[in-house]
Coordinates of C-alpha atoms and ligand atoms in Angstrom, one line a residue:
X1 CA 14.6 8.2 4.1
X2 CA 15.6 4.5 4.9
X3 CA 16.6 3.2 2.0
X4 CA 16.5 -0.7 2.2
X5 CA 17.7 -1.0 -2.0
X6 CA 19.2 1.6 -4.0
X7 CA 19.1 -0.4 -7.2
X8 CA 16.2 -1.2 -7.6
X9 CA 14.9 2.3 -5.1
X10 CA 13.2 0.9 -2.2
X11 CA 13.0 3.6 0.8
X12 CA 10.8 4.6 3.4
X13 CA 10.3 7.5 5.6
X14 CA 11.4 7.6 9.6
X15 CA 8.2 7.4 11.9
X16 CA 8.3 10.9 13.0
X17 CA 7.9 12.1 9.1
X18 CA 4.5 10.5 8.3
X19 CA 2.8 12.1 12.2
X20 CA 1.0 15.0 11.8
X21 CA 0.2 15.0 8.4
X22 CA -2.5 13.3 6.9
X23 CA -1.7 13.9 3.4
X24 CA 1.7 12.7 2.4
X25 CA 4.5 15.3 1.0
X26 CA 6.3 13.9 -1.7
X27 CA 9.7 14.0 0.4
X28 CA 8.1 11.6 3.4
X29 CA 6.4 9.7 0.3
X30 CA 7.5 6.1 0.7
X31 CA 9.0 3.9 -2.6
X32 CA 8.8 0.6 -4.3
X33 CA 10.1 -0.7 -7.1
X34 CA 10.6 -4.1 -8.9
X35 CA 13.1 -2.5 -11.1
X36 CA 15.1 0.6 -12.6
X37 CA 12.6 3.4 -12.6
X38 CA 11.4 3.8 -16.5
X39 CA 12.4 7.3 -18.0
X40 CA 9.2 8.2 -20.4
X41 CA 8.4 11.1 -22.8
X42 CA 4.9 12.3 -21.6
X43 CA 4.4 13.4 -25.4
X44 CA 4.7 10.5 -27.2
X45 CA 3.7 7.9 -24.4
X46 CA 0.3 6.2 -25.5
X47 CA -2.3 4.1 -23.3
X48 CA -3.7 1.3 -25.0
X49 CA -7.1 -0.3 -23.4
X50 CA -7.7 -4.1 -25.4
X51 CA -8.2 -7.4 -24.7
X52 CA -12.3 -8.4 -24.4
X53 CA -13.6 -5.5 -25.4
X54 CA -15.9 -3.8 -28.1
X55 CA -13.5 -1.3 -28.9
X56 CA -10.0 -1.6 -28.2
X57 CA -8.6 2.4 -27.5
X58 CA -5.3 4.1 -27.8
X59 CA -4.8 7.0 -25.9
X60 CA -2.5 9.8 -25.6
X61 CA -2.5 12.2 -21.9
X62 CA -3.9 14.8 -23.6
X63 CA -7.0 12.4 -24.7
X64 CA -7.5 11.5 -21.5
X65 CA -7.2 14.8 -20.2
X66 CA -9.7 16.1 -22.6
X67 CA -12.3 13.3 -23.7
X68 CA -12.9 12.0 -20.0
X69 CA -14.2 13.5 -16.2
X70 CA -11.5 14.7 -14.0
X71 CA -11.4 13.7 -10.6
X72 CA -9.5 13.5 -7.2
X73 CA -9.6 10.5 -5.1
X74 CA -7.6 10.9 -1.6
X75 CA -6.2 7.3 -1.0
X76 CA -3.8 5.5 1.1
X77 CA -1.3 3.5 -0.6
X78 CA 0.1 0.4 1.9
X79 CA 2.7 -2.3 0.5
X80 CA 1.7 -5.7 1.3
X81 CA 5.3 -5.9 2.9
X82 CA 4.5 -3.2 5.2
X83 CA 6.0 -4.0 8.9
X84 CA 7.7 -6.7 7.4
X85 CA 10.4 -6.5 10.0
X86 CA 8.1 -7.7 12.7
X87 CA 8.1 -10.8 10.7
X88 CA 11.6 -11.6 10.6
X89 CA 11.6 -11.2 14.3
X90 CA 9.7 -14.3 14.2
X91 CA 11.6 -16.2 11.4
X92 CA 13.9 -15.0 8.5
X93 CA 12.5 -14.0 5.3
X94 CA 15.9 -14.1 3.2
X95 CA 16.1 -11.8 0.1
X96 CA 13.5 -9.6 1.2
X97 CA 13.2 -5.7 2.7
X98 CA 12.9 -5.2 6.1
X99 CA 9.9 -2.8 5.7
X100 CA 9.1 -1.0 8.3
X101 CA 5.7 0.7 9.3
X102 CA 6.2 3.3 6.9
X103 CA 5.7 1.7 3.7
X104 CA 2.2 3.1 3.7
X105 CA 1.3 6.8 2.7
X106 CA -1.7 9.1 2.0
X107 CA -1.9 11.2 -1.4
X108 CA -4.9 13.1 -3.2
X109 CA -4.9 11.4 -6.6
X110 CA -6.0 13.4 -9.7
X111 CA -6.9 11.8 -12.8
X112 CA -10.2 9.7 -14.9
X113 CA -12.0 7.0 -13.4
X114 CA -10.6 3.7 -15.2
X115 CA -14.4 3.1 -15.3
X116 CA -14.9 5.7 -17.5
X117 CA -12.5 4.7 -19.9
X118 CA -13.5 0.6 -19.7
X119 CA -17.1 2.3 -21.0
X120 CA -15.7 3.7 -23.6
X121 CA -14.2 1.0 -24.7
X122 CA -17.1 -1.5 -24.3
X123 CA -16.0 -4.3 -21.8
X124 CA -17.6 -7.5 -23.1
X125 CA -19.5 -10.0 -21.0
X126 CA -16.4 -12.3 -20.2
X127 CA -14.4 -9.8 -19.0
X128 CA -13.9 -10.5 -15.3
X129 CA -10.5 -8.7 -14.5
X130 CA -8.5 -6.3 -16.1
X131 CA -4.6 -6.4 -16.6
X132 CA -2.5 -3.7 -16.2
X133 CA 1.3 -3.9 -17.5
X134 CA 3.7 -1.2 -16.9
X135 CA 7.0 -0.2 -18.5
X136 CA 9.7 -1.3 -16.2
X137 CA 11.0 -4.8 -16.4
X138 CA 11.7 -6.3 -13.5
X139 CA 15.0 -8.6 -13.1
X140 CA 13.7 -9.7 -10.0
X141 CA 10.9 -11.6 -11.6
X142 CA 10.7 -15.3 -13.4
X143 CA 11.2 -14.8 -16.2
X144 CA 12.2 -11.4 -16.3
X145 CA 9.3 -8.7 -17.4
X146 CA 7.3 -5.8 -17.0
X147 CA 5.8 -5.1 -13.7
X148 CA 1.6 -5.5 -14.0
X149 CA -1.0 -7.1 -12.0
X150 CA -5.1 -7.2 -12.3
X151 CA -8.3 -6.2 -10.7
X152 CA -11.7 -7.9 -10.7
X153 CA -13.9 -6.3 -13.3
X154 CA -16.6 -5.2 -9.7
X155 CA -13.5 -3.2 -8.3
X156 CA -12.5 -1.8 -11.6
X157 CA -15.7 -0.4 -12.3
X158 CA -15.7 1.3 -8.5
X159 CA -15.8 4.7 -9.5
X160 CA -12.7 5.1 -7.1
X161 CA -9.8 3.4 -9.0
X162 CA -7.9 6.1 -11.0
X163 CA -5.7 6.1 -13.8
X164 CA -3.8 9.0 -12.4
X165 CA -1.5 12.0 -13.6
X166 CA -1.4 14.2 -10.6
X167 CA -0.7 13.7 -7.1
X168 CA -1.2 16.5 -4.3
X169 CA -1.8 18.6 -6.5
X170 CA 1.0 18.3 -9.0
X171 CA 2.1 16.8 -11.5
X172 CA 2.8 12.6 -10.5
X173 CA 6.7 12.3 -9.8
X174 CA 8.7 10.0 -12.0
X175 CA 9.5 7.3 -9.2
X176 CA 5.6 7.1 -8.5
X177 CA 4.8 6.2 -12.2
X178 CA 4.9 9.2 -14.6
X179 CA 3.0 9.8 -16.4
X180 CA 0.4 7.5 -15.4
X181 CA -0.4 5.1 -12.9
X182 CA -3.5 3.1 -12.1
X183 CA -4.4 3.9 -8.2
X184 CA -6.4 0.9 -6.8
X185 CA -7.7 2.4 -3.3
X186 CA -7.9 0.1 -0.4
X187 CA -6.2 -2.7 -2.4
X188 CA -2.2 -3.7 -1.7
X189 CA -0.1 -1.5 -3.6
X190 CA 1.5 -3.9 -6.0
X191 CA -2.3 -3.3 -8.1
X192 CA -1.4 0.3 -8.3
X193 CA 0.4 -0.3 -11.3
X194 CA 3.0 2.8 -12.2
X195 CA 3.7 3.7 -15.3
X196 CA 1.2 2.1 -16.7
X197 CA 1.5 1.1 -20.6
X198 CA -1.4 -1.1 -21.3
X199 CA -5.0 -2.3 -19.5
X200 CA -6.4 -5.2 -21.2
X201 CA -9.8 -7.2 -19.9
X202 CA -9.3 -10.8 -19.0
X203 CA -11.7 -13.8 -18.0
X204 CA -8.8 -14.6 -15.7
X205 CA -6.7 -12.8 -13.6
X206 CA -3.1 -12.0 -15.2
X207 CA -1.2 -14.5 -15.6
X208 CA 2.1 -11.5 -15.0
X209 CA 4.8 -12.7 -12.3
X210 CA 3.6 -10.2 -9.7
X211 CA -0.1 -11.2 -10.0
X212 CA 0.0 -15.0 -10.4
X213 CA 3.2 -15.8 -8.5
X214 CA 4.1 -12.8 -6.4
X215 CA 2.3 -11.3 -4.0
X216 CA 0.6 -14.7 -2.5
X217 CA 0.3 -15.9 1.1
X218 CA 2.1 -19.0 0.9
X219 CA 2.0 -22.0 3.4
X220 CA 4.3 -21.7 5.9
X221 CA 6.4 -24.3 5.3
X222 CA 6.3 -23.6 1.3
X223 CA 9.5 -22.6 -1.0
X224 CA 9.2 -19.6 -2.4
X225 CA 11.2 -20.0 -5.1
X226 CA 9.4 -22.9 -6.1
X227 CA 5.9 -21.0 -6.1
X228 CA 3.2 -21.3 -8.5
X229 CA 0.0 -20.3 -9.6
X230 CA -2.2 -20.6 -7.1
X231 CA 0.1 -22.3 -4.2
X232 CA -1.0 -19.3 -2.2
X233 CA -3.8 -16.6 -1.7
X234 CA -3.6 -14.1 -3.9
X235 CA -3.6 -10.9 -2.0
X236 CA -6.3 -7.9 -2.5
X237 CA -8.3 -6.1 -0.7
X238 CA -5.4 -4.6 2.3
X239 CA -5.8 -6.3 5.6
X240 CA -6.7 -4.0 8.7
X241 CA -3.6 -2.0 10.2
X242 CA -2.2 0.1 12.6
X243 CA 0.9 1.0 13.6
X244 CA 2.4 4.3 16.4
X245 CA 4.5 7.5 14.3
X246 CA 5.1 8.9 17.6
X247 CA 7.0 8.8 20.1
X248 CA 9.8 6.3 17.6
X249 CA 11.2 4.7 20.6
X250 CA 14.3 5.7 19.6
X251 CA 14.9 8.2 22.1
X252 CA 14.5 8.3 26.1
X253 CA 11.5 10.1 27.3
X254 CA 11.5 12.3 31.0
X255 CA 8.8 11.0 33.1
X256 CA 5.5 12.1 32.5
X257 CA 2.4 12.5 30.4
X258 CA 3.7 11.9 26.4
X259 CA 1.4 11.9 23.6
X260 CA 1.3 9.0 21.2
X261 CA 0.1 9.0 18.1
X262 CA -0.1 6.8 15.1
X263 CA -2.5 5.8 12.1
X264 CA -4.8 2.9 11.3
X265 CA -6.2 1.8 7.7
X266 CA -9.1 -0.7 7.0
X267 CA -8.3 -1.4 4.0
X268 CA -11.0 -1.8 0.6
X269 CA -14.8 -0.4 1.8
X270 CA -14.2 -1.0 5.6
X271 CA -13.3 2.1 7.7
X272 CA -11.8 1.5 11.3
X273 CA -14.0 2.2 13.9
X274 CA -12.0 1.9 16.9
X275 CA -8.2 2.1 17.9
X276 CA -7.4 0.6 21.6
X277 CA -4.1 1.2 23.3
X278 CA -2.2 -0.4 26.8
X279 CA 0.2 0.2 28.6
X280 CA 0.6 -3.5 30.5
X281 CA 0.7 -5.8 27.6
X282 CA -3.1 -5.9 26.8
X283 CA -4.6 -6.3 30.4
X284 CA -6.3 -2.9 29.9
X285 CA -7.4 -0.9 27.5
X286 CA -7.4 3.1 27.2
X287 CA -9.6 4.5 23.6
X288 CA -7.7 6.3 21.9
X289 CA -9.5 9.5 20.1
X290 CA -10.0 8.4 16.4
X291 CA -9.7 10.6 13.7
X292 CA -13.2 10.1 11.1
X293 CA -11.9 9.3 7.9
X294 CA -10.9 12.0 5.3
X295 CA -11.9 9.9 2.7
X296 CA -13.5 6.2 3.0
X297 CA -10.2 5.4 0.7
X298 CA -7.6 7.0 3.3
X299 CA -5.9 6.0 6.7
X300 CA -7.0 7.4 10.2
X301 CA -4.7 9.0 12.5
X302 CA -5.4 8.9 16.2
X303 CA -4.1 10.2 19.8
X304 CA -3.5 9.4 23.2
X305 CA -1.9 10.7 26.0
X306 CA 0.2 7.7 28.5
X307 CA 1.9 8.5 31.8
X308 CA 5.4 7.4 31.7
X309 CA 7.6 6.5 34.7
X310 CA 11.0 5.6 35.2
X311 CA 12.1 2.3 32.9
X312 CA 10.6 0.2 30.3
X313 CA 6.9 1.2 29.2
X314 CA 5.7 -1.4 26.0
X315 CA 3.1 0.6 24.3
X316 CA 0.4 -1.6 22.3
X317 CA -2.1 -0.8 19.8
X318 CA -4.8 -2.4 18.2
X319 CA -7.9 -1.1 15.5
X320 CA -11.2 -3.1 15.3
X321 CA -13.2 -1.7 12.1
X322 CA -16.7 -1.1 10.7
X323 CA -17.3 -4.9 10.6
X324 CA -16.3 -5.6 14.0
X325 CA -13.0 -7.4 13.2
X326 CA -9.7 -7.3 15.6
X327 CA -6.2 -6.9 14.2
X328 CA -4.7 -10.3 15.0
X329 CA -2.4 -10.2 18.5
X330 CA 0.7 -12.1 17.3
X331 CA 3.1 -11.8 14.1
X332 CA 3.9 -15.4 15.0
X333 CA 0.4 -16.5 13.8
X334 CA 0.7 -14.6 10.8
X335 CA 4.9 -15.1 9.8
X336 CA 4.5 -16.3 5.4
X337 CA 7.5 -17.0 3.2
X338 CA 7.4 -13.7 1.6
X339 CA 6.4 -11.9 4.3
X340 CA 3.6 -10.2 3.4
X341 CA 0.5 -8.7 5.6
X342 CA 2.2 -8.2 9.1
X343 CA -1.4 -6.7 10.5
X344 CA -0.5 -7.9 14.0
X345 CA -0.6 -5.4 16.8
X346 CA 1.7 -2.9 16.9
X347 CA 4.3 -2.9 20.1
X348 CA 6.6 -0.6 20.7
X349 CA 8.9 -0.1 23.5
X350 CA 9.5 3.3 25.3
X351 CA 12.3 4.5 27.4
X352 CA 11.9 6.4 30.3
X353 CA 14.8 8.7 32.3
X354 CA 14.5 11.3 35.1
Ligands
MTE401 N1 5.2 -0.5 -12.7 C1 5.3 -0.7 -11.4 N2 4.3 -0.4 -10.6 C2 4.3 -0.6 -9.3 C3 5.5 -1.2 -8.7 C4 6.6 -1.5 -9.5 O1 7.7 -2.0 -9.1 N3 6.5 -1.2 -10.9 N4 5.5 -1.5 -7.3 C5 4.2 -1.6 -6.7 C6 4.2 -1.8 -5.3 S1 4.6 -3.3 -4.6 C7 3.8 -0.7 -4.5 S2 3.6 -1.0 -2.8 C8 3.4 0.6 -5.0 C9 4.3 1.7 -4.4 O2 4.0 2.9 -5.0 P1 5.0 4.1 -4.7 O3 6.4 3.7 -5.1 O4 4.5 5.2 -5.5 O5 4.9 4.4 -3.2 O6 3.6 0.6 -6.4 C10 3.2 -0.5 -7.1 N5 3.3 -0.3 -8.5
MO402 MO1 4.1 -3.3 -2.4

């Protein structure tokens, strides 16, 4: 792994680890953390569901386990600071991770629907989001608390958004929220809350650091250390992405045909449709194949096969989805004080020896 922070664990896999596979192992399994990673009993640990509701629930693993539908969701999880790095090409972004293109992965989630559980509780008419706060409290945060964030009551009821125990199969890892985690497909990751402690319903969004201050696009020329509520755009549904896995550019390549490869994710109920490559900066355009989506939650990995000769080849790639939208060209147009939603075209230059 490239591990940006050690304290709190921040780490992503090398390019080559994530091509291939579809589903993400657990080793190549990228990590994100606000804080030290919470260390809690699975036997004791308790759920409680409150706020504008009929009912207001406490609930052990074993309840939900046992009084709720089981169910798998495969979903692709993508930090909003996800190619970060291509920003700080354009400008610094001090006291932030260079993120790579890595920070994104693809797991099959097993747990309830968090609709099922909101109906059991009875969500009353004002609730319009729902709060999740976790266990871990984050230093990195003003004041200092536990890591949460919210969800519009419309996406919450989705039947895809999991409160999740399992992950590929197994049981969820410690470092990816043990014993539970909310799993918000096609949203940023921050909403995927980990270890997850309490949902409440809201007629606002929460008012916690990482919802209401963190995680915005902020003006350009904005401080973020002076941000507040609502300076920027709170950040959702994921923007459309792409990035190449292979060849990593980090070795030189013989002359000759060479296979690239890569994925692409639409982010929230958009799909991509389309993934374009070149070979001269954008002047034309090869298609490369596309793979249909496993899931309408999970990235798509595509192919193509380039002729390199002697020198310096840039390789470019760009996804259009099901609406018909283009990843923007430049990070320059999209460069934020915090560095979030690089979705610019991804470049990446090749080496070529005899
Ligand atoms: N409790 C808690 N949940 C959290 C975080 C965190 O620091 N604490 N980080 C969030 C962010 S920003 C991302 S991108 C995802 C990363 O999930 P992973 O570490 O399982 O890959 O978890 C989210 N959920
Ligand atoms: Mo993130």
């Amino acid at each position: 792994m490239i591990v940006h922070s050690r304290e709190p664990y921040n780490a992503e896999p090398p390019r080559q680890a994530l091509a291939d596979n579809t589903i993400t192992s657990f080793e190549s399994f990228y990590s994100r953390n606000h804080g030290p990673v919470p260390e809690l009993d699975a036997d004791t640990w308790q759920l409680e569901v409150g706020g504008l509701v009929e009912r207001p629930l406490i609930l052990s693993l074993r309840e939900l386990h046992d009084r709720f539908e089981q169910c798998d969701v495969t979903a692709t999880l993508q930090c909003a600071g996800n190619r970060r790095a291509g920003l700080m090409e354009v400008r610094d972004i001090p006291g932030e991770n260079p993120w790579g293109p890595c920070a994104t992965a693809t797991a099959v989630w097993s747990g309830v629907r968090l609709a099922d559980v909101l109906a059991e509780a009875g969500l009353l008419p004002e609730a319009a989001h729902t709060a999740f706060a976790a266990a871990d409290v984050s230093q990195a945060a003003e004041p200092p608390q536990p890591f949460g964030g919210s969800i519009p009551v419309a996406k919450a009821l989705s039947g895809e958004v999991l409160l999740a125990w399992g992950m590929n199969g197994r049981p969820l890892p410690r470092v990816h929220g043990a014993p539970l985690r909310a799993v918000v497909p096609g949203w940023i990751g921050a909403r995927s809350v980990k270890w997850l402690r309490q949902i409440t319903a809201l007629s606002e969004p929460s008012a916690n650091y990482f919802q209401a201050v963190d995680y915005q696009i902020l003006p350009a020329e904005a401080d973020p250390h002076r941000a507040r509520p609502g300076d920027g755009i709170s950040l959702g549904p994921v923007a459309l992405n792409c990035d190449i896995l292979r060849p990593d550019g980090a070795t030189p390549l013989p002359p000759g045909p060479v296979e690239v490869t890569g994925y692409a994710f639409a982010g929230d109920d958009r799909i991509v449709a389309r993934l374009d490559v070149s070979v001269d900066d954008g002047r034309t355009w090869i298609q490369a194949e596309l793979d249909e989506p496993q899931s309408p939650w999970a990235w798509q990995h595509w192919r193509t096969t380039i002729e390199l000769s002697p020198g310096e080849t840039v390789v470019t790639a760009r996804a259009w989805d099901s609406t018909g939208a283009l990843q923007p060209e430049s990070p320059a147009a999209l460069w934020n004080p915090k560095g979030y939603d690089n979705n610019s075209w991804a470049r990446l230059r090749l080496t070529c020896r005899p």
